[in-house]
């Protein structure tokens, strides 16, 4: 079933080219304009329907336009859309986070994961009175200067030296970061011990992009940080309320000192949070911290009532019995179906991740750190993703996000599309007989 592009969508794409750099918002190539979404499906402006594994890059965990979220938002909008001051929904969302997330004794809202991570690193540095942050190569913590260190270096440097991912970042930031390899507990712990006197904090994605932590890795970070009193930050912007209701810290059984949350907790609206230990979070409280140690933190839309009520409604749906079982069952079926097809075809590709979030990595052998992901074949990835899109599967470049709204028919359709993509790959790349 070929996708068509109508005049209306083409005109919007042309306009986008005129007014947006690269014709896009920066997130995806500017070659599609989405008109609407419902449940696990989206439609482009030309009317093509897609099974949606992009999920708005993760927030739409219970599907687009869930009736409970729509009702909650519609109830709030006529009462006002932002106040700057405290509001009931924001306070209750903070309560839901404190109830669910093991490290969360206090919560501070911001509007994006980028902000949450930047503040988490700052509050850790302020708490410990040291300037450096250890992060992991390939770890994504948003777009701040500090986070754009060794996120995706084409030519990785020597550990622990940081490699900037963007021009425009002051040189000094590079010296403020220490880079360690993900999933290497011995090296990470030894870097933490060696730099303990300069470290303000350690930040990690407990599940880095697509890479599950090896058994013992997160605990090794926990132990090394505890030994020196260094705040350990889990970036749970993706994993929070996704891997389980209590996030990756519940799923993997390791509790950090601070975590950041985003995506799901805003129910499809801009909202994120820093959550953590009372003594660290009290630096955001002038009364407790005192003028010297108080950490200023203000945001126009922080705790926005529309976003907070959407987030609360989303969490309420996720608390219902069977919600995670359904999402995990859907994801498991997709992972094993796709993995089996790749294996049977003998392609150098494999499925990695966990049921709510996985993808195909176009490389053979063990892939458990950033450098191993560099072995992947980008041309093969592009070919597969293009076939998926052309056959009505919408996903990000390197992620399948599964939602509560995906049904058996979506799984069947997706597996058929993957099977056809595998066959096309074999046909295209088959070496002709001599
Ligand atoms: C692990 C992680 N941290 C932080 C962010 C940044 O969040 P935002 O895009 O809301 O700034 C993202 C976004 O995808 C993320 O995946």
Tab-separated table of C-alpha atoms in Angstrom, residues 142-368:
chain	number	residue	atom	x	y	z
A	142	UNK	CA	18.706	16.877	26.683
A	143	UNK	CA	20.335	19.758	24.894
A	144	UNK	CA	22.165	21.823	27.524
A	145	UNK	CA	25.875	22.565	27.089
A	146	UNK	CA	26.732	19.981	29.761
A	147	UNK	CA	24.531	17.294	28.254
A	148	UNK	CA	25.989	17.772	24.792
A	149	UNK	CA	29.249	16.187	25.820
A	150	UNK	CA	30.067	12.765	24.360
A	151	UNK	CA	26.450	12.134	23.444
A	152	UNK	CA	27.222	10.894	19.950
A	153	UNK	CA	30.889	11.417	19.141
A	154	UNK	CA	31.802	10.222	15.652
A	155	UNK	CA	35.346	9.747	16.862
A	156	UNK	CA	35.155	8.860	20.560
A	157	UNK	CA	37.960	10.255	22.687
A	158	UNK	CA	39.966	8.670	25.450
A	159	UNK	CA	38.000	8.185	28.655
A	160	UNK	CA	37.364	10.275	30.683
A	161	UNK	CA	37.799	13.172	28.257
A	162	UNK	CA	34.593	14.756	26.954
A	163	UNK	CA	33.968	15.337	23.254
A	164	UNK	CA	31.569	18.227	22.501
A	165	UNK	CA	28.632	17.345	20.254
A	166	UNK	CA	27.960	20.856	19.022
A	167	UNK	CA	29.756	24.030	18.114
A	168	UNK	CA	28.966	26.999	20.314
A	169	UNK	CA	29.728	25.334	23.646
A	170	UNK	CA	32.353	27.107	25.761
A	171	UNK	CA	35.573	25.167	26.158
A	172	UNK	CA	35.275	25.318	29.917
A	173	UNK	CA	32.213	23.043	29.836
A	174	UNK	CA	34.310	20.239	28.442
A	175	UNK	CA	36.539	20.396	31.485
A	176	UNK	CA	33.493	20.246	33.741
A	177	UNK	CA	32.506	16.771	32.548
A	178	UNK	CA	33.991	13.338	33.100
A	179	UNK	CA	32.974	10.651	30.607
A	180	UNK	CA	32.723	6.960	31.393
A	181	UNK	CA	31.713	3.944	29.293
A	182	UNK	CA	28.170	2.652	29.893
A	183	UNK	CA	27.903	-0.884	31.235
A	184	UNK	CA	31.488	-1.018	32.472
A	185	UNK	CA	31.023	-1.094	36.254
A	186	UNK	CA	34.721	-1.440	37.022
A	187	UNK	CA	35.824	1.532	34.930
A	188	UNK	CA	32.890	3.688	36.062
A	189	UNK	CA	33.513	2.953	39.743
A	190	UNK	CA	37.232	3.571	39.413
A	191	UNK	CA	36.602	6.947	37.717
A	192	UNK	CA	34.195	7.873	40.506
A	193	UNK	CA	36.780	6.932	43.149
A	194	UNK	CA	39.595	8.705	41.321
A	195	UNK	CA	37.631	11.946	40.814
A	196	UNK	CA	35.596	11.835	44.033
A	197	UNK	CA	37.101	15.111	45.258
A	198	UNK	CA	35.902	17.028	42.208
A	199	UNK	CA	32.578	15.323	41.474
A	200	UNK	CA	29.301	17.127	42.144
A	201	UNK	CA	27.233	14.271	40.748
A	202	UNK	CA	26.887	11.281	38.475
A	203	UNK	CA	24.122	11.268	35.877
A	204	UNK	CA	23.015	8.188	33.980
A	205	UNK	CA	20.160	6.954	31.859
A	206	UNK	CA	19.419	3.707	33.737
A	207	UNK	CA	18.483	2.306	30.320
A	208	UNK	CA	20.766	4.170	27.952
A	209	UNK	CA	18.896	4.890	24.695
A	210	UNK	CA	18.257	1.222	23.790
A	211	UNK	CA	20.882	-0.383	25.990
A	212	UNK	CA	19.679	-2.229	29.082
A	213	UNK	CA	22.075	-2.003	32.023
A	214	UNK	CA	24.063	-5.183	32.616
A	215	UNK	CA	23.277	-6.852	35.940
A	216	UNK	CA	25.237	-5.070	38.671
A	217	UNK	CA	26.095	-1.947	36.639
A	218	UNK	CA	23.596	0.433	38.278
A	219	UNK	CA	24.334	-1.036	41.712
A	220	UNK	CA	28.058	-0.423	41.162
A	221	UNK	CA	27.294	3.258	40.479
A	222	UNK	CA	25.062	3.353	43.545
A	223	UNK	CA	27.767	1.860	45.753
A	224	UNK	CA	30.559	4.115	44.483
A	225	UNK	CA	28.407	7.248	44.853
A	226	UNK	CA	27.242	6.229	48.330
A	227	UNK	CA	30.829	5.645	49.443
A	228	UNK	CA	31.750	9.260	48.668
A	229	UNK	CA	28.400	10.957	49.264
A	230	UNK	CA	28.105	11.906	45.578
A	231	UNK	CA	24.508	12.431	44.380
A	232	UNK	CA	23.497	9.808	41.818
A	233	UNK	CA	21.006	11.103	39.258
A	234	UNK	CA	18.867	8.772	37.162
A	235	UNK	CA	17.566	10.433	34.019
A	236	UNK	CA	14.108	8.877	33.913
A	237	UNK	CA	12.671	11.250	31.312
A	238	UNK	CA	12.056	8.216	29.094
A	239	UNK	CA	11.795	5.402	31.642
A	240	UNK	CA	9.704	7.132	34.337
A	241	UNK	CA	6.229	5.527	34.611
A	242	UNK	CA	7.134	3.494	31.482
A	243	UNK	CA	9.287	0.593	32.656
A	244	UNK	CA	6.994	0.262	35.626
A	245	UNK	CA	4.812	2.674	37.574
A	246	UNK	CA	7.831	3.410	39.776
A	247	UNK	CA	10.110	3.849	36.745
A	248	UNK	CA	13.469	2.262	35.998
A	249	UNK	CA	14.524	2.596	39.631
A	250	UNK	CA	11.719	0.207	40.562
A	251	UNK	CA	12.260	-1.973	37.474
A	252	UNK	CA	15.984	-2.427	38.124
A	253	UNK	CA	15.809	-2.178	41.922
A	254	UNK	CA	18.367	0.607	42.400
A	255	UNK	CA	17.352	3.911	43.990
A	256	UNK	CA	19.201	7.099	42.991
A	257	UNK	CA	19.369	10.310	45.031
A	258	UNK	CA	17.691	12.391	42.348
A	259	UNK	CA	15.820	11.628	39.173
A	260	UNK	CA	14.417	13.582	36.304
A	261	UNK	CA	11.031	12.868	34.768
A	262	UNK	CA	9.282	14.110	31.636
A	263	UNK	CA	7.322	12.789	28.670
A	264	UNK	CA	4.586	10.592	30.301
A	265	UNK	CA	4.025	12.859	33.334
A	266	UNK	CA	2.884	15.702	31.061
A	267	UNK	CA	0.287	13.549	29.272
A	268	UNK	CA	1.279	15.081	25.924
A	269	UNK	CA	1.839	18.628	27.204
A	270	UNK	CA	5.117	20.340	28.119
A	271	UNK	CA	5.971	19.303	31.670
A	272	UNK	CA	8.974	17.710	33.335
A	273	UNK	CA	10.327	17.417	36.860
A	274	UNK	CA	13.319	17.009	39.116
A	275	UNK	CA	12.519	14.729	42.043
A	276	UNK	CA	14.640	13.440	44.857
A	277	UNK	CA	15.930	13.357	48.377
A	278	UNK	CA	14.543	15.976	50.710
A	279	UNK	CA	17.966	17.249	51.845
A	280	UNK	CA	19.120	17.852	48.251
A	281	UNK	CA	15.811	19.263	47.035
A	282	UNK	CA	15.728	21.629	50.013
A	283	UNK	CA	18.336	23.730	48.197
A	284	UNK	CA	15.358	24.965	46.145
A	285	UNK	CA	13.842	26.251	49.431
A	286	UNK	CA	15.346	29.562	50.587
A	287	UNK	CA	13.873	29.068	54.050
A	288	UNK	CA	15.719	25.798	54.526
A	289	UNK	CA	18.857	26.413	52.450
A	290	UNK	CA	19.534	29.975	53.579
A	291	UNK	CA	20.518	32.840	51.254
A	292	UNK	CA	24.003	31.478	50.557
A	293	UNK	CA	23.028	27.981	49.442
A	294	UNK	CA	19.597	28.736	47.959
A	295	UNK	CA	19.278	27.687	44.330
A	296	UNK	CA	17.112	30.022	42.268
A	297	UNK	CA	14.735	28.181	39.968
A	298	UNK	CA	11.839	29.811	38.137
A	299	UNK	CA	9.890	28.930	34.963
A	300	UNK	CA	6.886	30.691	33.424
A	301	UNK	CA	4.976	27.482	32.700
A	302	UNK	CA	6.266	25.332	35.582
A	303	UNK	CA	3.497	23.096	36.951
A	304	UNK	CA	1.145	24.224	34.194
A	305	UNK	CA	-2.389	23.134	35.179
A	306	UNK	CA	-3.368	21.796	31.742
A	307	UNK	CA	-0.216	19.696	31.516
A	308	UNK	CA	-0.573	18.576	35.131
A	309	UNK	CA	-4.179	17.467	34.748
A	310	UNK	CA	-3.267	15.598	31.537
A	311	UNK	CA	-0.403	13.929	33.399
A	312	UNK	CA	-2.613	13.012	36.365
A	313	UNK	CA	-5.244	11.489	34.070
A	314	UNK	CA	-2.522	9.504	32.287
A	315	UNK	CA	-1.128	8.152	35.562
A	316	UNK	CA	-4.627	7.215	36.694
A	317	UNK	CA	-5.048	5.074	33.551
A	318	UNK	CA	-1.634	3.472	34.097
A	319	UNK	CA	-2.561	2.513	37.680
A	320	UNK	CA	-5.461	0.376	36.423
A	321	UNK	CA	-4.936	-3.365	36.771
A	322	UNK	CA	-3.376	-4.954	33.723
A	323	UNK	CA	-2.129	-1.764	32.041
A	324	UNK	CA	1.580	-2.636	32.202
A	325	UNK	CA	0.865	-6.316	31.522
A	326	UNK	CA	-0.832	-5.360	28.266
A	327	UNK	CA	1.933	-2.991	27.140
A	328	UNK	CA	4.648	-5.517	27.986
A	329	UNK	CA	2.777	-8.349	26.230
A	330	UNK	CA	2.410	-6.230	23.075
A	331	UNK	CA	6.078	-5.251	23.176
A	332	UNK	CA	7.221	-8.817	23.809
A	333	UNK	CA	5.252	-10.095	20.830
A	334	UNK	CA	6.759	-7.441	18.568
A	335	UNK	CA	10.296	-7.968	19.859
A	336	UNK	CA	10.239	-11.710	19.489
A	337	UNK	CA	8.416	-11.619	16.130
A	338	UNK	CA	10.821	-9.087	14.620
A	339	UNK	CA	13.884	-10.691	16.205
A	340	UNK	CA	12.868	-14.100	14.837
A	341	UNK	CA	12.455	-12.762	11.292
A	342	UNK	CA	15.863	-11.093	11.328
A	343	UNK	CA	17.501	-14.208	12.644
A	344	UNK	CA	15.803	-16.486	10.136
A	345	UNK	CA	16.891	-14.189	7.306
A	346	UNK	CA	20.469	-14.302	8.555
A	347	UNK	CA	20.749	-10.516	8.503
A	348	UNK	CA	23.374	-8.791	10.669
A	349	UNK	CA	20.689	-7.181	12.787
A	350	UNK	CA	19.013	-7.850	16.137
A	351	UNK	CA	16.303	-6.493	18.402
A	352	UNK	CA	17.436	-4.906	21.648
A	353	UNK	CA	15.608	-3.081	24.422
A	354	UNK	CA	12.681	-3.860	26.678
A	355	UNK	CA	9.060	-4.456	25.633
A	356	UNK	CA	7.830	-0.838	25.982
A	357	UNK	CA	10.892	0.514	24.132
A	358	UNK	CA	13.060	-1.375	21.687
A	359	UNK	CA	14.406	-1.244	18.164
A	360	UNK	CA	16.371	-3.132	15.593
A	361	UNK	CA	20.103	-2.555	15.850
A	362	UNK	CA	21.716	-3.198	12.505
A	363	UNK	CA	24.788	-4.946	13.869
A	364	UNK	CA	25.658	-8.490	14.886
A	365	UNK	CA	27.324	-9.472	18.163
A	366	UNK	CA	27.111	-7.982	21.640
A	367	UNK	CA	25.787	-4.401	21.650
A	368	UNK	CA	25.911	-3.078	25.178
